[in-house]
Coordinates of C-alpha atoms in Angstrom, one line a residue:
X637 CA 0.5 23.4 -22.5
X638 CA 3.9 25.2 -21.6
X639 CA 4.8 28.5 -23.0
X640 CA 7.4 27.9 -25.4
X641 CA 9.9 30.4 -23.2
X642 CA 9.5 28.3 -20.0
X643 CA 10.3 24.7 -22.0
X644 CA 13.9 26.8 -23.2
X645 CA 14.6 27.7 -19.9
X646 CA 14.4 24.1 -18.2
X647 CA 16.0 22.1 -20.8
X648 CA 18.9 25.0 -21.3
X649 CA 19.2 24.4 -17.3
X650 CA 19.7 20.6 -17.5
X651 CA 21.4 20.6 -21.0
X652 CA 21.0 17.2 -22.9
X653 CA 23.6 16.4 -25.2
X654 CA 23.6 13.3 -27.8
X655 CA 24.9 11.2 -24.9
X656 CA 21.3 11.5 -23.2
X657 CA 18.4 9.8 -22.9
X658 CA 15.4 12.1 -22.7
X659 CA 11.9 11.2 -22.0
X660 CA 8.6 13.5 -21.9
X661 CA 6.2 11.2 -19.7
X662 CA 3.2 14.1 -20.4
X663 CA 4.3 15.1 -23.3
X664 CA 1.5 16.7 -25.1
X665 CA 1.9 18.3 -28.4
X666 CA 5.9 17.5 -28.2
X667 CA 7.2 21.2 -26.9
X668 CA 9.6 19.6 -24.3
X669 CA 10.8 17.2 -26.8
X670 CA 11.1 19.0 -29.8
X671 CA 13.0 21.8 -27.3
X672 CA 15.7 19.4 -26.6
X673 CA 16.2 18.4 -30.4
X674 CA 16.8 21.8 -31.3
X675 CA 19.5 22.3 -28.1
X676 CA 21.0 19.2 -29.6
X677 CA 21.2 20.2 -32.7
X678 CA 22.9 23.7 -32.4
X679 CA 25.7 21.6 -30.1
X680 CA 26.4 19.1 -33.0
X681 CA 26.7 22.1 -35.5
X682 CA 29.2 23.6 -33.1
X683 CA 30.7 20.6 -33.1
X684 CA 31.0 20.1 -37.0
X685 CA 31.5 23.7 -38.0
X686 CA 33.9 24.7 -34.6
X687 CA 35.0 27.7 -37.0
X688 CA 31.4 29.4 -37.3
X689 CA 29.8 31.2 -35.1
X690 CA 26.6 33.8 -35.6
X691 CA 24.7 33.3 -38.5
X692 CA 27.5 31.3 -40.7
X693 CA 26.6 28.6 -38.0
X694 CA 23.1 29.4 -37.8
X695 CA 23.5 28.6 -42.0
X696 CA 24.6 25.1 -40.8
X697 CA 21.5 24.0 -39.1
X698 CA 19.8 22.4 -41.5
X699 CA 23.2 21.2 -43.7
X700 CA 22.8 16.7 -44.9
X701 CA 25.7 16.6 -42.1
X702 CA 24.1 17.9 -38.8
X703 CA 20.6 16.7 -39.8
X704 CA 21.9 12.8 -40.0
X705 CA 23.4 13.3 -36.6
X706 CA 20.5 14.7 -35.2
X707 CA 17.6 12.3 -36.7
X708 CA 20.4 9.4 -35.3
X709 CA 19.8 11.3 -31.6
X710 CA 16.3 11.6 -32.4
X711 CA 15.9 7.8 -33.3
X712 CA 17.3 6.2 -30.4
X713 CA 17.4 8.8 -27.7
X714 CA 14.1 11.2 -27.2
X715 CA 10.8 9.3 -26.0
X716 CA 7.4 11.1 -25.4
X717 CA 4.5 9.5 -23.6
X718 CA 0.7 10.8 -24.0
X719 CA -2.3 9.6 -22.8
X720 CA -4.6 11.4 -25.2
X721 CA -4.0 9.3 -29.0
X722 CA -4.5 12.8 -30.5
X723 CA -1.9 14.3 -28.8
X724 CA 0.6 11.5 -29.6
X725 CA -0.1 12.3 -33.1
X726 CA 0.3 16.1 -32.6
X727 CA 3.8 15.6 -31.4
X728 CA 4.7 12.8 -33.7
X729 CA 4.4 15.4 -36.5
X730 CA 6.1 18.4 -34.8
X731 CA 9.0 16.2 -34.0
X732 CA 9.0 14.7 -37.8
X733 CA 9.2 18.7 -38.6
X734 CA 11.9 19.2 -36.1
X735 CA 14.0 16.9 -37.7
X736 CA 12.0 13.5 -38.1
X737 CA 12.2 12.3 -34.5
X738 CA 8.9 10.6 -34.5
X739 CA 9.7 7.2 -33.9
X740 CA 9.6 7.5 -30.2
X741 CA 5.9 9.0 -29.4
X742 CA 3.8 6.7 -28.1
X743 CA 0.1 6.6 -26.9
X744 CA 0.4 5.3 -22.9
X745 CA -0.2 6.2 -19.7
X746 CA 2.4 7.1 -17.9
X747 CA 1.1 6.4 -14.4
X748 CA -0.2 3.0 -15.5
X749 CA 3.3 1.6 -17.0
X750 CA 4.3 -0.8 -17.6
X751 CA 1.1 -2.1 -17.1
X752 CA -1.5 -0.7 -19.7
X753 CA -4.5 -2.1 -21.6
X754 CA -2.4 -1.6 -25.2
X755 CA -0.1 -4.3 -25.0
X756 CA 1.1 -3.9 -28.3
X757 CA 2.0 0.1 -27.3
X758 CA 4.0 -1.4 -24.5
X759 CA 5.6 -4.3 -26.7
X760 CA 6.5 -0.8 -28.8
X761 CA 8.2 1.4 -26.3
X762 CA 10.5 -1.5 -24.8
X763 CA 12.0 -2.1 -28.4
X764 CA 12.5 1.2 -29.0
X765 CA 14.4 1.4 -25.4
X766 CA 16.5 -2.0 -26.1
X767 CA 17.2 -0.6 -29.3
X768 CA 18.5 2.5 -27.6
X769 CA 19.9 0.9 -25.0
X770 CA 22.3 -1.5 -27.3
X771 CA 23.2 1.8 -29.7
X772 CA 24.3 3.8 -26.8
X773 CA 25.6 1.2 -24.8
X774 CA 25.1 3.1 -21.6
X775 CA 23.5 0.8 -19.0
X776 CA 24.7 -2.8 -18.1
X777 CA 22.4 -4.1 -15.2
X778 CA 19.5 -3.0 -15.4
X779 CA 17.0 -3.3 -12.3
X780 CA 13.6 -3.4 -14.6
X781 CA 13.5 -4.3 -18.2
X782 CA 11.6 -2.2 -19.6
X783 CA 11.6 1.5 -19.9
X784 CA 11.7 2.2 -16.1
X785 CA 15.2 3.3 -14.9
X786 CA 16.5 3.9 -18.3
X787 CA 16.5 7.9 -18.7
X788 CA 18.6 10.3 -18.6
X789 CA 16.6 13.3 -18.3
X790 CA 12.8 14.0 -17.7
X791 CA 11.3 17.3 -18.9
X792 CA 7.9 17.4 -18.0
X793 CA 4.8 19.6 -17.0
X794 CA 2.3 16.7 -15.8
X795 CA -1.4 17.5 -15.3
X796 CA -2.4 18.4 -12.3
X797 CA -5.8 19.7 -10.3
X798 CA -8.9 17.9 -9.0
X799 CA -10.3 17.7 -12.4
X800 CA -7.9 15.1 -13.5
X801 CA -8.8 11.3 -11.7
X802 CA -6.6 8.5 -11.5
X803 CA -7.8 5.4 -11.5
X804 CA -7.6 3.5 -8.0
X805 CA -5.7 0.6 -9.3
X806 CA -3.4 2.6 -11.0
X807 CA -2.5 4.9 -8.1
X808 CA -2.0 2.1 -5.7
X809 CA 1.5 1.2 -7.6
X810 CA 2.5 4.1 -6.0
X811 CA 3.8 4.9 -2.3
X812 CA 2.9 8.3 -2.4
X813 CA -0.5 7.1 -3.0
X814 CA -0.9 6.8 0.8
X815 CA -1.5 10.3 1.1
X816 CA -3.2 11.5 -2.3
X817 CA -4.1 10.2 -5.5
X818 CA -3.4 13.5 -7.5
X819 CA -1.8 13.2 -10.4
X820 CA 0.6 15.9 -10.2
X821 CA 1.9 14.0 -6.9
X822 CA 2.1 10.4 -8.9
X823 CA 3.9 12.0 -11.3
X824 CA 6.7 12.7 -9.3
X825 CA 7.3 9.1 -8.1
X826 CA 6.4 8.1 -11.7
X827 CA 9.6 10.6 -13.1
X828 CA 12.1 9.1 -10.4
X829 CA 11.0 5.4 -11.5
X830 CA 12.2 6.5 -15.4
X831 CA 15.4 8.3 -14.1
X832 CA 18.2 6.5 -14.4
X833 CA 20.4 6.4 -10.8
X834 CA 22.2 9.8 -11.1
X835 CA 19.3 11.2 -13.6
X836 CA 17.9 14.8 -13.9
X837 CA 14.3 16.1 -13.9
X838 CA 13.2 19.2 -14.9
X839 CA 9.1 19.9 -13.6
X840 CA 6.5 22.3 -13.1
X841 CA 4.5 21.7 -10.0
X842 CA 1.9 23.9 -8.2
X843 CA 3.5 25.8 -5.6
X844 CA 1.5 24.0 -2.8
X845 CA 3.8 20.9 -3.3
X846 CA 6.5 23.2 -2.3
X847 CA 5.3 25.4 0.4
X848 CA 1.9 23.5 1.6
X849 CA 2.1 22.3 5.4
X850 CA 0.0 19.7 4.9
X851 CA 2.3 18.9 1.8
X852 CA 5.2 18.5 3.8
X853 CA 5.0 14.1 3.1
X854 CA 6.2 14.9 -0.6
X855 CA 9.1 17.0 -0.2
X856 CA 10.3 14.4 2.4
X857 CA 9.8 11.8 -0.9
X858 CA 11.7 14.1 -2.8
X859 CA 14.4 14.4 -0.7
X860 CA 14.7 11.5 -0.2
X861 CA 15.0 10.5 -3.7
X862 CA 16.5 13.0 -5.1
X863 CA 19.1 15.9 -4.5
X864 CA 16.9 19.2 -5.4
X865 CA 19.3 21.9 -7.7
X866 CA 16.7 24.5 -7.8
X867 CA 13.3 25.7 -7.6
X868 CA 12.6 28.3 -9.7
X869 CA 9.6 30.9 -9.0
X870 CA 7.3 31.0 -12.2
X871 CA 5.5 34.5 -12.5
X872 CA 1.1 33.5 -11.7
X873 CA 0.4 34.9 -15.1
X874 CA 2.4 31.7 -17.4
X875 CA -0.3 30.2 -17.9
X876 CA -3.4 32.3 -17.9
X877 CA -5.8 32.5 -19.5
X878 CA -5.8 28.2 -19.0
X879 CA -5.0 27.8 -15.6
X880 CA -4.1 30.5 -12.7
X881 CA -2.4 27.7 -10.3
X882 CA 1.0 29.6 -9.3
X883 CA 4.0 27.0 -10.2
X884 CA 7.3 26.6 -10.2
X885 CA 10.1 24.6 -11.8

């Protein structure tokens, strides 16, 4: 999972507001998710209580006005997608102590959508997005119709390393599949087919996908997909004792 201290840092970087749609395609126990509730929420205090500032604001947090706003944002804006059913349930109950955001977690493989051996998961997700979609009133033709090219945002820190298979079927929906079937390298095709056009993606990927030679077919993906803003060096030791991979963001 991702230290709590890395998951401020990225969403801080890409700061969601209540205008954005946010999606965790990995999204574990909720950290990512739960992250951007809390940025969300200390905007629409500012915005309620433009007076306060410090702890008089802080006081406001948790007030019957900002916590309507922000279970509203929570309802028809933040989406996490797990594979593991246990995990789905872990961050279904962080985000309902959060601030009851819990309506959008659902059990789904990321890689494999749309298609997926849960229809009635799937049937789930694409209410919850044309819900979203006709609250916020932000996308008029859409190119899928379902919950591809509908976000905002992505935070994410996908799974990644040899230990971790995808199924053949499921990584031949992808182009980067021509070269590797790793799931950290699906993931970022995945992530570009939920942005919207003009979305923003906040990731943690080994350090090979950045600086590997024999990498090099990726970055030309991501470039050109996608306008890179920064990749920031992550110290070897985040996330020990679990994993020694050197990443960055």
């Amino acid at each position: 999972f991702t230290p709590r201290n890395i998951v401020k840092a990225m969403v801080e970087m890409l700061n969601p507001t209540e205008k954005h749609r946010v999606l965790d395609p990995a999204c574990g126990s909720g950290g990512f998710i739960v992250m951007v509730l809390d940025h969300v929420r200390k905007q629409i205090a500012q915005e309620l209580f433009p007076n306060l500032d410090g702890p008089l604001l802080m006081a406001k947090y948790n007030s019957i006005e900002v916590n309507e706003r922000v279970k509203e944002y929570a309802e028809n804006s933040i989406f996490g997608f797990d594979f593991d059913p246990d995990l789905k349930k872990a961050a279904r109950m962080n985000m309902v102590m959060a601030g009851d955001g819990h309506a959008n977690v659902f059990h789904v493989n990321s890689l494999a959508y749309p298609k997926w051996d849960h229809p009635e998961e799937i049937a789930k997700i694409e209410s919850a997005i044309n819900r979203s979609l006709a609250v916020m009133g932000d996308i008029e033709d859409r190119y899928y119709k379902d919950a591809r090219g509908t976000f905002d945002m992505i935070f994410t820190n996908p799974p990644f390393g040899a230990k971790v298979k995808v199924e053949k079927e499921v990584a031949d929906n992808y182009e980067l599949s021509k070269y590797s079937d790793a799931p950290e390298v699906l993931f970022i095709e995945a992530c570009f087919n939920f942005l919207k056009p003009g979305g923003k993606m906040a990731i943690v990927l080994p350090d090979g996908i950045l600086g590997n030679d024999k990498l090099g077919y990726i970055r030309n993906h991501i470039i050109k997909h996608a306008k890179i803003l920064a990749v920031i060096d992550v110290p070897i030791e985040t996330f020990m004792p679990h994993t020694s991979t050197k990443t960055s963001i």
